[in-house]
Structures are given as structure tokens and as C-alpha cells.
CSV table of C-alpha atoms in Angstrom, one decimal:
chain,number,residue,atom,x,y,z
C,1101,ASP,CA,-109.0,141.3,-71.6
C,1102,ALA,CA,-112.3,142.5,-70.0
C,1103,GLY,CA,-110.6,143.1,-66.6
C,1104,VAL,CA,-111.7,141.7,-63.3
C,1105,ILE,CA,-115.4,140.9,-63.5
C,1106,GLN,CA,-117.6,140.8,-60.4
C,1107,SER,CA,-121.2,139.9,-59.9
C,1108,PRO,CA,-123.6,140.9,-58.7
C,1109,ARG,CA,-122.9,144.6,-59.0
C,1110,HIS,CA,-125.6,145.5,-56.5
C,1111,GLU,CA,-127.4,143.3,-54.0
C,1112,VAL,CA,-130.0,144.0,-51.3
C,1113,THR,CA,-130.8,141.2,-49.0
C,1114,GLU,CA,-132.5,140.6,-45.7
C,1115,MET,CA,-130.6,139.8,-42.6
C,1116,GLY,CA,-130.1,136.1,-42.2
C,1117,GLN,CA,-129.9,135.3,-45.9
C,1118,GLU,CA,-126.9,133.8,-47.6
C,1119,VAL,CA,-125.0,136.1,-49.9
C,1120,THR,CA,-122.6,134.8,-52.6
C,1121,LEU,CA,-120.3,137.2,-54.4
C,1122,ARG,CA,-118.5,136.1,-57.5
C,1123,CYS,CA,-115.2,137.1,-59.2
C,1124,LYS,CA,-113.7,136.2,-62.5
C,1125,PRO,CA,-110.0,137.2,-62.5
C,1126,ILE,CA,-107.9,138.4,-65.4
C,1127,SER,CA,-106.7,135.4,-67.3
C,1128,GLY,CA,-103.2,134.4,-66.2
C,1129,HIS,CA,-103.1,136.3,-63.0
C,1130,ASP,CA,-101.8,134.2,-60.1
C,1131,TYR,CA,-103.0,136.3,-57.2
C,1132,LEU,CA,-106.6,137.0,-56.2
C,1133,PHE,CA,-107.7,139.3,-53.4
C,1134,TRP,CA,-111.0,140.0,-51.7
C,1135,TYR,CA,-111.3,143.5,-50.1
C,1136,ARG,CA,-114.1,145.2,-48.3
C,1137,GLN,CA,-114.6,148.9,-48.2
C,1138,THR,CA,-116.7,150.9,-45.7
C,1139,MET,CA,-116.8,154.5,-44.8
C,1140,MET,CA,-115.8,153.7,-41.2
C,1141,ARG,CA,-113.0,151.3,-41.9
C,1142,GLY,CA,-111.8,152.1,-45.4
C,1143,LEU,CA,-110.4,149.2,-47.5
C,1144,GLU,CA,-109.6,146.0,-45.7
C,1145,LEU,CA,-108.1,142.8,-47.0
C,1146,LEU,CA,-110.3,139.9,-46.3
C,1147,ILE,CA,-108.4,137.0,-47.9
C,1148,TYR,CA,-106.0,136.4,-50.8
C,1149,PHE,CA,-105.1,133.4,-52.9
C,1150,ASN,CA,-102.0,132.4,-54.8
C,1151,ASN,CA,-102.5,129.9,-57.6
C,1152,ASN,CA,-106.0,129.1,-56.2
C,1153,VAL,CA,-104.6,128.4,-52.7
C,1154,PRO,CA,-105.7,130.6,-49.8
C,1155,ILE,CA,-102.6,132.3,-48.3
C,1156,ASP,CA,-103.8,134.8,-45.8
C,1157,ASP,CA,-107.3,134.8,-44.4
C,1158,SER,CA,-106.6,136.7,-41.2
C,1159,GLY,CA,-108.8,139.5,-42.4
C,1160,MET,CA,-112.0,137.4,-42.6
C,1161,PRO,CA,-114.1,138.9,-39.9
C,1162,GLU,CA,-115.7,135.7,-38.6
C,1163,ASP,CA,-116.9,132.3,-39.4
C,1164,ARG,CA,-119.9,133.7,-41.3
C,1165,PHE,CA,-117.5,134.6,-44.1
C,1166,SER,CA,-115.9,132.0,-46.4
C,1167,ALA,CA,-114.1,132.2,-49.7
C,1168,LYS,CA,-113.2,129.7,-52.3
C,1169,MET,CA,-111.2,129.6,-55.5
C,1170,PRO,CA,-112.0,126.2,-57.1
C,1171,ASN,CA,-110.0,127.1,-60.3
C,1172,ALA,CA,-108.0,129.8,-61.8
C,1173,SER,CA,-111.0,131.4,-63.4
C,1174,PHE,CA,-113.4,131.8,-60.6
C,1175,SER,CA,-113.7,132.8,-56.9
C,1176,THR,CA,-116.6,133.2,-54.5
C,1177,LEU,CA,-117.0,135.1,-51.2
C,1178,LYS,CA,-119.9,133.8,-49.2
C,1179,ILE,CA,-121.6,135.3,-46.2
C,1180,GLN,CA,-124.0,133.1,-44.2
C,1181,PRO,CA,-125.9,134.3,-42.4
C,1182,SER,CA,-125.7,138.0,-43.5
C,1183,GLU,CA,-126.0,140.8,-41.0
C,1184,PRO,CA,-126.6,144.6,-41.5
C,1185,ARG,CA,-123.0,145.3,-40.5
C,1186,ASP,CA,-121.9,143.4,-43.5
C,1187,SER,CA,-123.2,146.1,-45.7
C,1188,ALA,CA,-120.2,147.4,-47.7
C,1189,VAL,CA,-118.6,147.3,-51.1
C,1190,TYR,CA,-116.7,144.1,-51.7
C,1191,PHE,CA,-113.9,144.3,-54.3
C,1192,CYS,CA,-112.1,141.5,-56.0
C,1193,ALA,CA,-108.6,142.3,-57.3
C,1194,THR,CA,-106.0,140.3,-59.2
C,1195,GLN,CA,-102.3,140.5,-59.9
C,1196,ASP,CA,-99.8,138.9,-62.2
C,1197,ARG,CA,-96.9,138.7,-59.8
C,1198,PRO,CA,-94.1,137.6,-62.3
C,1199,SER,CA,-94.9,140.6,-64.5
C,1200,GLY,CA,-94.8,143.2,-61.8
C,1201,ASN,CA,-96.9,144.3,-58.9
C,1202,THR,CA,-99.7,146.2,-60.5
C,1203,ILE,CA,-103.0,145.1,-59.0
C,1204,TYR,CA,-106.2,145.3,-61.0
C,1205,PHE,CA,-109.5,145.9,-59.2
C,1206,GLY,CA,-113.0,144.9,-60.3
C,1207,GLU,CA,-115.8,147.5,-60.0
C,1208,GLY,CA,-117.1,146.0,-56.8
C,1209,SER,CA,-120.2,144.3,-55.4
C,1210,TRP,CA,-122.4,146.8,-53.5
C,1211,LEU,CA,-124.0,144.8,-50.7
C,1212,THR,CA,-126.9,146.1,-48.5
C,1213,VAL,CA,-128.2,143.9,-45.8
C,1214,VAL,CA,-131.5,145.2,-44.3
R,762,LYS,CA,-99.1,146.7,-37.2
R,763,GLN,CA,-98.7,148.9,-40.2
R,764,GLU,CA,-100.9,152.0,-40.3
R,765,VAL,CA,-101.2,154.3,-43.3
R,766,THR,CA,-102.5,157.9,-43.0
R,767,GLN,CA,-103.5,160.4,-45.6
R,768,ILE,CA,-104.0,164.0,-44.8
R,769,PRO,CA,-106.0,166.0,-45.7
R,770,ALA,CA,-109.1,163.9,-46.1
R,771,ALA,CA,-110.4,166.3,-48.8
R,772,LEU,CA,-108.8,169.0,-50.9
R,773,SER,CA,-110.2,171.4,-53.4
R,774,VAL,CA,-108.0,173.4,-55.8
R,775,PRO,CA,-108.6,175.5,-58.9
R,776,GLU,CA,-108.0,174.0,-62.3
R,777,GLY,CA,-104.4,174.4,-63.5
R,778,GLU,CA,-102.7,174.4,-60.2
R,779,ASN,CA,-100.1,172.0,-59.2
R,780,LEU,CA,-100.8,170.0,-56.0
R,781,VAL,CA,-99.4,167.5,-53.6
R,782,LEU,CA,-101.1,164.7,-51.8
R,783,ASN,CA,-99.5,163.2,-48.7
R,784,CYS,CA,-99.2,159.6,-47.4
R,785,SER,CA,-97.5,158.5,-44.2
R,786,PHE,CA,-96.9,155.0,-42.9
R,787,THR,CA,-95.7,153.8,-39.5
R,788,ASP,CA,-93.5,150.8,-40.4
R,789,SER,CA,-90.8,151.9,-42.7
R,790,ALA,CA,-89.8,148.4,-43.7
R,791,ILE,CA,-92.0,148.3,-46.7
R,792,TYR,CA,-91.7,146.3,-49.9
R,793,ASN,CA,-93.4,148.7,-52.1
R,794,LEU,CA,-96.0,151.6,-52.2
R,795,GLN,CA,-98.7,152.2,-54.7
R,796,TRP,CA,-101.0,155.1,-55.4
R,797,PHE,CA,-104.5,154.4,-56.6
R,798,ARG,CA,-107.3,156.5,-58.0
R,799,GLN,CA,-111.0,155.7,-57.2
R,800,ASP,CA,-113.9,157.3,-59.0
R,801,PRO,CA,-117.3,157.3,-57.4
R,802,GLY,CA,-119.0,153.9,-57.7
R,803,LYS,CA,-115.9,152.4,-59.3
R,804,GLY,CA,-113.1,150.2,-58.4
R,805,LEU,CA,-109.5,151.3,-57.8
R,806,THR,CA,-107.1,152.1,-60.6
R,807,SER,CA,-103.3,151.8,-60.0
R,808,LEU,CA,-101.5,155.0,-60.9
R,809,LEU,CA,-97.9,154.5,-59.8
R,810,LEU,CA,-95.9,151.8,-58.0
R,811,ILE,CA,-92.7,152.6,-56.2
R,812,GLN,CA,-90.4,149.7,-55.1
R,813,SER,CA,-88.7,150.1,-51.8
R,814,SER,CA,-85.3,150.7,-53.5
R,815,GLN,CA,-86.7,153.5,-55.6
R,816,ARG,CA,-87.1,157.2,-54.7
R,817,GLU,CA,-89.7,158.2,-57.3
R,818,GLN,CA,-91.9,157.2,-60.3
R,819,THR,CA,-93.4,159.4,-62.9
R,820,SER,CA,-96.3,158.9,-65.3
R,821,GLY,CA,-97.4,161.8,-67.4
R,822,ARG,CA,-98.5,164.7,-65.1
R,823,LEU,CA,-98.1,162.4,-62.0
R,824,ASN,CA,-95.0,162.0,-59.9
R,825,ALA,CA,-94.8,159.9,-56.8
R,826,SER,CA,-91.9,160.1,-54.4
R,827,LEU,CA,-90.9,157.8,-51.5
R,828,ASP,CA,-88.9,158.5,-48.4
R,829,LYS,CA,-88.8,155.2,-46.6
R,830,SER,CA,-86.8,156.3,-43.7
R,831,SER,CA,-89.3,159.0,-42.7
R,832,GLY,CA,-92.3,156.9,-43.7
R,833,ARG,CA,-93.6,159.3,-46.2
R,834,SER,CA,-94.8,159.4,-49.8
R,835,THR,CA,-96.2,162.2,-51.9
R,836,LEU,CA,-98.2,162.3,-55.1
R,837,TYR,CA,-97.6,165.4,-57.2
R,838,ILE,CA,-100.1,166.3,-59.8
R,839,ALA,CA,-99.1,169.0,-62.3
R,840,ALA,CA,-101.4,171.3,-64.1
R,841,SER,CA,-104.6,169.8,-62.5
R,842,GLN,CA,-107.7,169.2,-64.6
R,843,PRO,CA,-111.3,168.7,-63.7
R,844,GLY,CA,-110.9,165.0,-64.8
R,845,ASP,CA,-108.4,164.6,-62.0
R,846,SER,CA,-111.3,164.8,-59.4
R,847,ALA,CA,-111.4,161.5,-57.6
R,848,THR,CA,-110.3,159.9,-54.4
R,849,TYR,CA,-106.6,159.1,-54.2
R,850,LEU,CA,-105.4,156.3,-52.0
R,851,CYS,CA,-102.0,155.1,-51.1
R,852,ALA,CA,-101.2,151.5,-50.1
R,853,VAL,CA,-98.1,149.7,-48.9
R,854,VAL,CA,-97.0,146.1,-48.9
R,855,THR,CA,-95.0,145.6,-45.7
R,856,ASN,CA,-93.7,142.1,-45.8
R,857,PHE,CA,-91.9,140.5,-48.7
R,858,GLY,CA,-93.7,137.3,-49.5
R,859,ASN,CA,-97.0,138.5,-48.2
R,860,GLU,CA,-98.9,140.5,-50.8
R,861,LYS,CA,-101.2,142.2,-48.4
R,862,LEU,CA,-101.8,145.8,-49.2
R,863,THR,CA,-102.5,148.2,-46.3
R,864,PHE,CA,-104.5,151.2,-47.5
R,865,GLY,CA,-104.8,154.7,-46.3
R,866,THR,CA,-108.2,156.2,-46.0
R,867,GLY,CA,-107.7,158.4,-49.0
R,868,THR,CA,-107.8,162.1,-50.0
R,869,ARG,CA,-110.9,163.2,-52.0
R,870,LEU,CA,-109.7,165.7,-54.6
R,871,THR,CA,-111.9,168.2,-56.3
R,872,ILE,CA,-110.6,170.3,-59.1
R,873,ILE,CA,-112.7,173.5,-59.6
R,874,PRO,CA,-113.1,174.5,-63.2
């Protein structure tokens, strides 16, 4: 398997623009997580899904952030409108719960909002 | 609210030395604890996972221990190599049924050749 695939790897956008980050999980994994990493706050869980259903979105900072998982092969994290303080690395991670608890991370989407 | 702390934030050691990285957590009622490695510009790679009922896990030159009652875990790296240079993070799952990982801020390790 190619692992967790995220796109884009890097994005620079202007404040106020919509940003969509994409994630393709490892086939068969039933959990999908979106994390954000910044120097100030470290790694924070934004939201996670189990079998495509959102389970805990308490980490989503505000209404500007939304996440969807329309099927087992795809998830998106959308920021609209984007702000400079959203600049961070956004990681998608997936897990095959019945096979154990190892979690696999993608290489991240590096977002800069200017 | 669970808080995870890693001290020191950075550590440099000569190649070949054994070393210990520390992780502490405030709520001892954890479900499991994991150690991850993060290379610059990359995602995280899971190194070891310790279930709450276990005391330690080993993989190659790595050994992780868990003392739930005191809220501590250590990652022992034997015979360090320059390729071990990375940031090491620990993370805990606090509630069974909620898969949320709470991460520490990491220790940036540099192995000096």
C-alpha cells in the first residue's frame, strides 16, 4: 500500500480564500484523523471519523473549518475563509482498529496563508 | 484534561551512547501510550505502542516503558546512531472508546557523529 496520501503537499494562499486539503486513507482502515501541527501548540486533533462517520469534532477551531468523509477512500478538510493564523501543517492519519492501534500518518499539507 | 509533557525539548548526544527520553502525563487513566518519530518535513512514524496493561515494549534498539501510576513513560535508545536524529513524540489515548491521541511537544534529538 502507498500509505496515507495527502494533497496538496504545499499551499500558499491569500487570506480570505477557500482552502481544501485532501486525504486518501490506507485501504481498509476504519479510522481517519485530521491533526494540525504548529510550533506554538504542537499537534492537535481536529476531528476524527470511524467508518466515514464523524465521531469527535471538538478540536475543530471554529465554523470556518469543516471536514467530510464521503466514502472510505477520501476525506477533505476545508477552511473558508482562511486566515493567517491557520498557517500550519495539517496531517491526515488512519488506523485499522481491529488489527491493533498503530496509527499511520501522511506526510502532511503545509499551509501558508498570507 | 490530559496534558502530556516531554523534557528536555532538545537533546544532543555523541554517537554510540545510550539515551533516555522522558514523557509524563497528568491523567493516569490511559488506554495506551505510543512513541512516534518525526523527521523534518515528514509525517509521524509510530515506533512503539504500550497498552495500559503492559509495562514495556521493545523493538530493536528501542525500549519503551510505562509506569501508569506515576504518569511516566521512557523511551530508551541503545547504541545511538546519527540516523536516530529526529524529533520523538509520545502520545496517549485517555478514554477507551475515544481514539483521540493527546501528544506531547516532543524532544528533538541530535546524535553527534
